[in-house]
Amino acid sequence: MIANSALPNRKMLTFISRRAPYGNGAAKAMLDMVLSAAVFDQQVNYVFMDDGVQQLRRGQEPAAIDAKNLSAAFSALPLYEVSNIFVDSESLQRRGLSPEQLVIDIIVCDSDKIAELIRQSDAVFTL
Amino acid sequence: MKFTIVVYSAPSSQAAWSAYQFTRTALDAGHEIYRLFFYADGVLNSSALSVTPQGEFDLTQAWQTLIAEHELDAISCVSSALKRGIIDTQEAARYERPGASLAAGMTLSGLGQLVDATLASDRVVSFGA
Amino acid sequence: MNPPLSTLHTVNKSAFGSDALAACLRVARSGDAIVLLEDGVYNALDTAALVGAGLARDIVAEHQSRAGPAPTVDSAGMRIYALRKDLQARGIPAEQLPAHVETIAYKDFVALVCTHAKTVSWF
């Protein structure tokens, strides 16, 4: 990081994860962005929407396809002080998932909340 | 205004061309590009080894020209790049690979550079596929 | 001009093969703007797609609160733009587009990014 006292050192960044895990690298790439923003002490919102909610499904055994378990990393998010983690209720509902079937305790929200997070954020990343 | 441009997609997607077109147009309009950040498949835009068939637009070359002309800060995410065979001479030596493949004007660095760019820029514009 | 906290959304996929437009419309709000680019410009032809979930909800809410004239897409307070180069490349004549879609050049896209507080890309 380049130290420059004239710059703001903290922004609110929202990351909207919209892809299922394992089929491609998008979900992992988004997780890495979230962790990186957290390490650099940014105010992070992590939102799961559309197929992104499949990342949270319990019982994943990606070793079967020689992939690393992404959902295991989510339980480490509190260590990075990432606690504003949201899942879109409509995306869950359309995929027949209930909050009890998810790997972590997470804030179930509606699209108005996601719209509000976007409005409050300095920058928004989707992947 | 100060822009940071994030490119998630390979040159085979139009999104990479759109990012290039947007960057060029922003520069023409007198804006500053604080940083180009190539992430995930986007790092393939920084390959020195791609060969474009004659008659097709050579996007990787176009990026290199634009970066040189405007002395842009262009970063390819190192973890994305290594996985996709985009390596500089230092990484080639470290991992004992037969050669380097990172295009001129591009630098390998970490995601911290994206966080820094987000803090330093007025606008972040992302292009993905 | 645009409200200071308004967002510019970009969509670069056709709604027939991707949920990018649907996701955008669910979280875009009155005062925001949408730029259609790449394969996203196909959505410009389909008013029904644009009047999908997000826009329709806003329109209905606004209509009920005002009890005014019949709602239109414009009354959602969301501007919709399509990049001219992408329309041209795909053989979509500007005159075939519905009135609520404005065609723009790349320099206008850059200007829109400046006049909105942030840009969110849906792909």
Coordinates of C-alpha atoms in Angstrom, one line a residue:
Chain A
M1 CA 0.0 0.0 0.0
I2 CA 1.1 3.5 -0.8
A3 CA 1.0 5.7 2.3
N4 CA -0.6 9.0 1.5
S5 CA -2.1 11.0 4.3
A6 CA -4.2 13.1 1.9
L7 CA -6.2 10.1 0.9
P8 CA -9.2 8.6 2.8
N9 CA -8.0 5.5 4.4
R10 CA -11.3 3.8 4.9
K11 CA -14.2 3.4 2.5
M12 CA -17.4 1.3 2.5
L13 CA -17.0 -1.4 -0.1
T14 CA -19.8 -3.8 -1.0
F15 CA -19.0 -7.1 -2.7
I16 CA -21.9 -8.9 -4.4
S17 CA -21.2 -12.6 -5.1
R18 CA -23.5 -14.0 -7.8
R19 CA -21.8 -17.2 -9.0
A20 CA -22.1 -20.8 -7.7
P21 CA -18.8 -22.2 -6.4
Y22 CA -16.5 -24.7 -8.2
G23 CA -17.9 -24.5 -11.8
N24 CA -15.5 -21.6 -12.2
G25 CA -13.2 -19.4 -10.1
A26 CA -15.5 -16.4 -9.6
A27 CA -16.7 -17.2 -6.1
K28 CA -13.2 -17.8 -4.8
A29 CA -11.9 -14.7 -6.6
M30 CA -14.6 -12.6 -4.9
L31 CA -13.8 -14.1 -1.5
D32 CA -10.1 -13.1 -2.0
M33 CA -11.2 -9.6 -2.8
V34 CA -13.3 -9.5 0.4
L35 CA -10.5 -10.8 2.5
S36 CA -8.1 -8.3 1.0
A37 CA -10.3 -5.4 1.6
A38 CA -10.8 -6.6 5.2
V39 CA -7.0 -7.0 5.8
F40 CA -6.6 -3.4 4.6
D41 CA -9.2 -2.3 7.2
Q42 CA -12.0 -1.3 4.9
Q43 CA -15.7 -1.3 5.9
V44 CA -16.9 -4.4 4.0
N45 CA -20.3 -5.7 3.1
Y46 CA -20.4 -9.2 1.7
V47 CA -23.6 -10.0 -0.2
F48 CA -24.7 -13.4 -1.7
M49 CA -27.2 -13.1 -4.4
D50 CA -28.5 -15.2 -7.3
D51 CA -26.5 -18.4 -7.8
G52 CA -24.0 -17.0 -5.3
V53 CA -26.2 -18.3 -2.5
Q54 CA -25.1 -21.9 -3.5
Q55 CA -21.7 -21.1 -2.0
L56 CA -23.4 -21.2 1.4
R57 CA -25.1 -24.6 1.1
R58 CA -24.1 -27.1 3.8
G59 CA -22.5 -30.4 3.1
Q60 CA -20.1 -29.4 0.3
E61 CA -17.4 -32.0 -0.4
P62 CA -15.4 -30.4 -3.2
A63 CA -12.5 -32.8 -2.6
A64 CA -14.6 -35.1 -4.8
I65 CA -13.6 -32.9 -7.8
D66 CA -10.1 -32.0 -6.5
A67 CA -11.4 -28.5 -5.5
K68 CA -10.7 -26.7 -2.2
N69 CA -13.6 -26.2 0.1
L70 CA -14.8 -22.6 -0.2
S71 CA -17.5 -22.8 2.4
A72 CA -14.9 -23.7 5.1
A73 CA -13.3 -20.3 4.5
F74 CA -16.6 -18.5 5.4
S75 CA -16.3 -19.6 9.0
A76 CA -13.0 -17.7 9.1
L77 CA -14.6 -14.4 8.1
P78 CA -15.1 -13.2 11.7
L79 CA -11.3 -13.5 12.2
Y80 CA -11.0 -10.9 9.4
E81 CA -13.7 -8.8 11.2
V82 CA -16.1 -9.3 8.3
S83 CA -19.5 -9.5 10.0
N84 CA -21.7 -7.6 7.6
I85 CA -22.6 -10.7 5.6
F86 CA -26.0 -10.8 3.8
V87 CA -27.9 -13.3 1.7
D88 CA -30.8 -12.3 -0.6
S89 CA -34.0 -14.0 0.6
E90 CA -35.5 -14.2 -2.9
S91 CA -32.5 -15.9 -4.3
L92 CA -32.6 -18.5 -1.4
Q93 CA -36.3 -19.0 -1.9
R94 CA -36.1 -19.5 -5.7
R95 CA -33.5 -22.2 -5.1
G96 CA -35.4 -24.0 -2.4
L97 CA -32.9 -23.1 0.3
S98 CA -33.7 -22.1 3.8
P99 CA -31.4 -20.2 6.2
E100 CA -31.0 -23.4 8.3
Q101 CA -29.3 -25.1 5.4
L102 CA -26.5 -22.6 5.2
V103 CA -23.0 -23.0 6.6
I104 CA -22.8 -19.8 8.5
D105 CA -25.1 -17.5 10.4
I106 CA -25.9 -14.8 8.0
I107 CA -28.3 -11.8 7.7
V108 CA -31.2 -12.7 5.4
C109 CA -32.3 -9.6 3.6
D110 CA -34.4 -8.4 0.8
S111 CA -33.5 -6.4 -2.4
D112 CA -34.4 -3.1 -0.7
K113 CA -31.6 -3.8 1.8
I114 CA -29.1 -4.6 -1.0
A115 CA -30.2 -1.4 -2.8
E116 CA -29.5 0.5 0.4
L117 CA -26.1 -1.1 0.8
I118 CA -25.3 -0.1 -2.8
R119 CA -26.4 3.5 -2.1
Q120 CA -24.3 3.8 1.1
S121 CA -21.2 2.3 -0.4
D122 CA -18.3 4.2 -1.9
A123 CA -17.7 1.4 -4.4
V124 CA -19.4 -1.9 -5.3
F125 CA -17.9 -5.0 -6.8
T126 CA -19.9 -7.8 -8.4
L127 CA -18.5 -11.1 -9.5
Chain B
M1 CA -11.7 12.8 -12.4
K2 CA -9.5 9.9 -11.2
F3 CA -10.6 6.5 -12.5
T4 CA -9.6 3.0 -11.7
I5 CA -10.5 0.4 -14.3
V6 CA -11.0 -3.3 -13.2
V7 CA -10.9 -5.9 -15.9
Y8 CA -12.2 -9.4 -15.0
S9 CA -12.4 -10.9 -18.4
A10 CA -10.0 -12.3 -21.0
P11 CA -9.4 -10.6 -24.4
S12 CA -11.7 -13.2 -25.9
S13 CA -14.7 -11.5 -24.3
Q14 CA -15.8 -8.1 -25.6
A15 CA -15.8 -6.9 -22.0
A16 CA -12.0 -6.5 -22.2
W17 CA -12.3 -4.4 -25.4
S18 CA -15.0 -2.3 -23.7
A19 CA -12.6 -1.7 -20.8
Y20 CA -9.9 -0.6 -23.3
Q21 CA -12.4 1.6 -25.1
F22 CA -13.6 3.2 -21.9
T23 CA -10.0 3.8 -20.7
R24 CA -9.1 5.5 -24.0
T25 CA -12.2 7.6 -24.1
A26 CA -11.7 8.7 -20.5
L27 CA -8.1 9.7 -21.2
D28 CA -9.2 11.6 -24.4
A29 CA -11.7 13.5 -22.2
G30 CA -8.9 14.6 -19.9
H31 CA -9.5 12.3 -17.0
E32 CA -6.8 10.6 -15.1
I33 CA -6.5 6.8 -15.0
Y34 CA -5.1 6.0 -11.5
R35 CA -4.7 2.4 -12.2
L36 CA -5.6 -0.5 -14.5
F37 CA -6.2 -3.6 -12.4
F38 CA -6.4 -7.0 -14.2
Y39 CA -8.0 -9.7 -12.1
A40 CA -9.0 -13.3 -12.6
D41 CA -9.2 -14.1 -16.4
G42 CA -8.5 -10.4 -16.9
V43 CA -4.8 -11.1 -16.4
L44 CA -4.7 -12.7 -19.9
N45 CA -4.8 -9.1 -21.2
S46 CA -1.3 -8.8 -19.9
S47 CA 0.2 -11.8 -21.9
A48 CA 3.2 -11.0 -24.0
L49 CA 2.8 -14.3 -25.8
S50 CA -0.6 -14.1 -27.4
V51 CA -0.6 -13.9 -31.2
T52 CA -3.7 -12.3 -32.8
P53 CA -4.6 -13.6 -36.3
Q54 CA -3.9 -11.0 -39.1
G55 CA -6.9 -8.8 -39.7
E56 CA -8.2 -9.1 -36.1
F57 CA -7.8 -6.3 -33.5
D58 CA -4.8 -7.1 -31.3
L59 CA -6.2 -6.1 -27.9
T60 CA -3.2 -7.1 -25.8
Q61 CA -0.9 -5.0 -28.1
A62 CA -3.4 -2.1 -27.9
W63 CA -3.3 -2.2 -24.1
Q64 CA 0.5 -2.1 -24.2
T65 CA 0.5 0.9 -26.6
L66 CA -2.0 2.8 -24.5
I67 CA -0.1 2.0 -21.3
A68 CA 3.2 3.2 -22.8
E69 CA 1.7 6.3 -24.4
H70 CA 0.0 7.5 -21.2
E71 CA 2.5 5.9 -18.7
L72 CA -0.4 4.2 -17.0
D73 CA 0.0 2.1 -13.9
A74 CA -1.1 -1.3 -15.0
I75 CA -1.2 -4.2 -12.5
S76 CA -2.0 -7.8 -13.1
C77 CA -3.0 -9.6 -9.9
V78 CA -0.2 -11.9 -9.1
S79 CA -2.2 -14.9 -7.8
S80 CA -4.5 -14.8 -10.8
A81 CA -1.6 -14.4 -13.1
L82 CA 0.6 -17.2 -11.9
K83 CA -2.3 -19.7 -12.2
R84 CA -2.8 -18.6 -15.8
G85 CA 0.8 -18.7 -16.9
I86 CA 1.4 -15.0 -16.8
I87 CA 4.7 -14.6 -15.1
D88 CA 7.6 -12.1 -15.1
T89 CA 11.3 -13.0 -15.2
Q90 CA 11.5 -13.1 -11.4
E91 CA 8.6 -15.5 -10.9
A92 CA 9.9 -17.6 -13.9
A93 CA 13.2 -18.0 -12.0
R94 CA 11.5 -18.7 -8.7
Y95 CA 9.2 -21.4 -10.0
E96 CA 11.7 -22.7 -12.6
R97 CA 9.6 -22.0 -15.6
P98 CA 11.0 -21.9 -19.1
G99 CA 10.3 -18.2 -19.7
A100 CA 8.5 -15.0 -18.7
S101 CA 5.2 -14.1 -20.3
L102 CA 4.2 -10.7 -18.8
A103 CA 3.7 -8.0 -21.3
A104 CA 5.8 -4.8 -21.2
G105 CA 4.4 -2.0 -19.1
M106 CA 2.5 -4.4 -16.8
T107 CA 3.4 -5.2 -13.2
L108 CA 2.5 -8.2 -11.1
S109 CA 1.2 -7.3 -7.6
G110 CA -1.4 -8.2 -5.0
L111 CA -5.0 -7.3 -4.3
G112 CA -3.9 -4.6 -1.9
Q113 CA -3.2 -2.6 -5.0
L114 CA -6.9 -2.7 -5.9
V115 CA -7.9 -1.6 -2.4
D116 CA -5.3 1.2 -2.6
A117 CA -6.7 2.2 -6.0
T118 CA -10.3 2.2 -4.7
L119 CA -9.2 4.6 -1.9
A120 CA -7.3 6.9 -4.3
S121 CA -9.9 7.0 -7.1
D122 CA -13.1 9.0 -7.6
R123 CA -14.7 6.2 -9.6
V124 CA -14.0 2.5 -10.0
V125 CA -15.4 1.0 -13.2
S126 CA -15.4 -2.8 -13.6
F127 CA -15.7 -4.8 -16.8
G128 CA -16.5 -8.5 -16.6
A129 CA -18.0 -11.3 -18.6
Chain C
M1 CA -29.3 16.6 -12.7
N2 CA -28.9 13.2 -11.0
P3 CA -29.4 12.9 -7.3
P4 CA -26.0 12.9 -5.6
L5 CA -26.3 9.4 -4.4
S6 CA -27.6 7.9 -7.6
T7 CA -25.9 4.8 -9.1
L8 CA -25.0 4.0 -12.7
H9 CA -25.6 0.3 -13.5
T10 CA -24.1 -1.4 -16.5
V11 CA -25.5 -4.6 -18.0
N12 CA -23.6 -6.5 -20.8
K13 CA -25.7 -9.7 -21.2
S14 CA -28.9 -10.5 -23.0
A15 CA -31.7 -11.3 -20.6
F16 CA -32.4 -14.5 -22.6
G17 CA -29.1 -16.1 -21.4
S18 CA -28.2 -14.4 -18.2
D19 CA -29.8 -13.1 -15.0
A20 CA -27.6 -10.0 -15.0
L21 CA -30.4 -7.7 -16.1
A22 CA -32.8 -9.2 -13.6
A23 CA -30.3 -8.7 -10.8
C24 CA -29.7 -5.1 -11.8
L25 CA -33.4 -4.3 -12.0
R26 CA -34.0 -5.9 -8.6
V27 CA -31.6 -3.4 -6.8
A28 CA -31.7 -0.4 -9.1
R29 CA -33.9 2.4 -7.7
S30 CA -35.5 5.6 -8.9
G31 CA -32.9 8.1 -9.8
D32 CA -30.4 5.5 -11.0
A33 CA -29.5 4.9 -14.6
I34 CA -28.7 1.8 -16.6
V35 CA -26.2 1.6 -19.5
L36 CA -26.7 -1.4 -21.8
L37 CA -23.5 -2.5 -23.6
E38 CA -22.1 -5.4 -25.5
D39 CA -24.8 -8.2 -25.6
G40 CA -26.8 -6.1 -23.1
V41 CA -28.0 -3.9 -25.9
Y42 CA -30.3 -6.7 -27.0
N43 CA -32.4 -5.9 -23.9
A44 CA -33.0 -2.4 -25.3
L45 CA -35.4 -4.0 -27.9
D46 CA -37.4 -5.7 -25.2
T47 CA -39.5 -3.3 -23.3
A48 CA -41.0 -6.1 -21.4
A49 CA -37.6 -7.1 -20.0
L50 CA -36.9 -3.6 -18.9
V51 CA -40.3 -3.3 -17.3
G52 CA -39.4 -6.4 -15.3
A53 CA -39.3 -6.9 -11.6
G54 CA -37.5 -3.7 -10.5
L55 CA -39.0 -1.2 -12.8
A56 CA -42.5 -2.5 -12.5
R57 CA -42.5 -2.4 -8.7
D58 CA -41.3 1.3 -8.7
I59 CA -43.8 2.2 -11.3
V60 CA -46.7 0.6 -9.5
A61 CA -45.7 2.2 -6.1
E62 CA -45.4 5.6 -7.7
H63 CA -48.7 5.3 -9.5
Q64 CA -50.5 4.3 -6.3
S65 CA -49.0 7.1 -4.3
R66 CA -49.8 9.7 -6.9
A67 CA -53.0 8.3 -8.4
G68 CA -52.0 10.3 -11.5
P69 CA -51.9 9.3 -15.2
A70 CA -51.2 5.8 -16.3
P71 CA -47.6 4.7 -15.4
T72 CA -44.9 4.5 -18.0
V73 CA -41.3 3.2 -17.8
D74 CA -40.1 6.8 -17.6
S75 CA -42.1 7.4 -14.5
A76 CA -39.8 4.9 -12.7
G77 CA -37.4 7.8 -12.8
M78 CA -34.7 5.5 -14.2
R79 CA -32.9 6.5 -17.4
I80 CA -31.9 3.7 -19.8
Y81 CA -29.0 4.1 -22.3
A82 CA -27.6 1.8 -24.9
L83 CA -24.1 2.2 -26.4
R84 CA -24.3 3.1 -30.1
K85 CA -21.2 1.1 -31.2
D86 CA -22.7 -2.1 -29.7
L87 CA -26.1 -1.5 -31.3
Q88 CA -24.4 -0.8 -34.7
A89 CA -22.2 -3.9 -34.4
R90 CA -25.2 -6.1 -33.8
G91 CA -27.5 -4.7 -36.5
I92 CA -29.9 -3.0 -34.2
P93 CA -31.2 0.3 -35.8
A94 CA -31.6 3.1 -33.2
E95 CA -35.1 3.9 -34.7
Q96 CA -36.3 0.4 -33.6
L97 CA -35.6 1.1 -30.0
P98 CA -38.4 2.2 -27.7
A99 CA -38.6 5.9 -26.8
H100 CA -37.3 5.4 -23.3
V101 CA -33.9 4.1 -24.5
E102 CA -31.4 6.8 -25.3
T103 CA -28.4 5.8 -27.6
I104 CA -25.0 7.1 -26.4
A105 CA -21.4 7.3 -27.5
Y106 CA -18.5 6.1 -25.3
K107 CA -17.7 9.7 -24.3
D108 CA -21.3 9.9 -22.9
F109 CA -20.7 6.7 -21.0
V110 CA -17.6 8.2 -19.4
A111 CA -19.6 11.4 -18.6
L112 CA -22.4 9.3 -17.0
V113 CA -19.8 7.5 -14.8
C114 CA -18.8 11.0 -13.6
T115 CA -22.3 12.3 -12.9
H116 CA -23.3 9.3 -10.9
A117 CA -21.8 8.6 -7.4
K118 CA -20.7 5.0 -8.3
T119 CA -20.9 2.4 -11.1
V120 CA -22.1 -1.1 -10.5
S121 CA -21.4 -3.7 -13.3
W122 CA -23.8 -6.6 -13.8
F123 CA -22.4 -9.4 -16.0

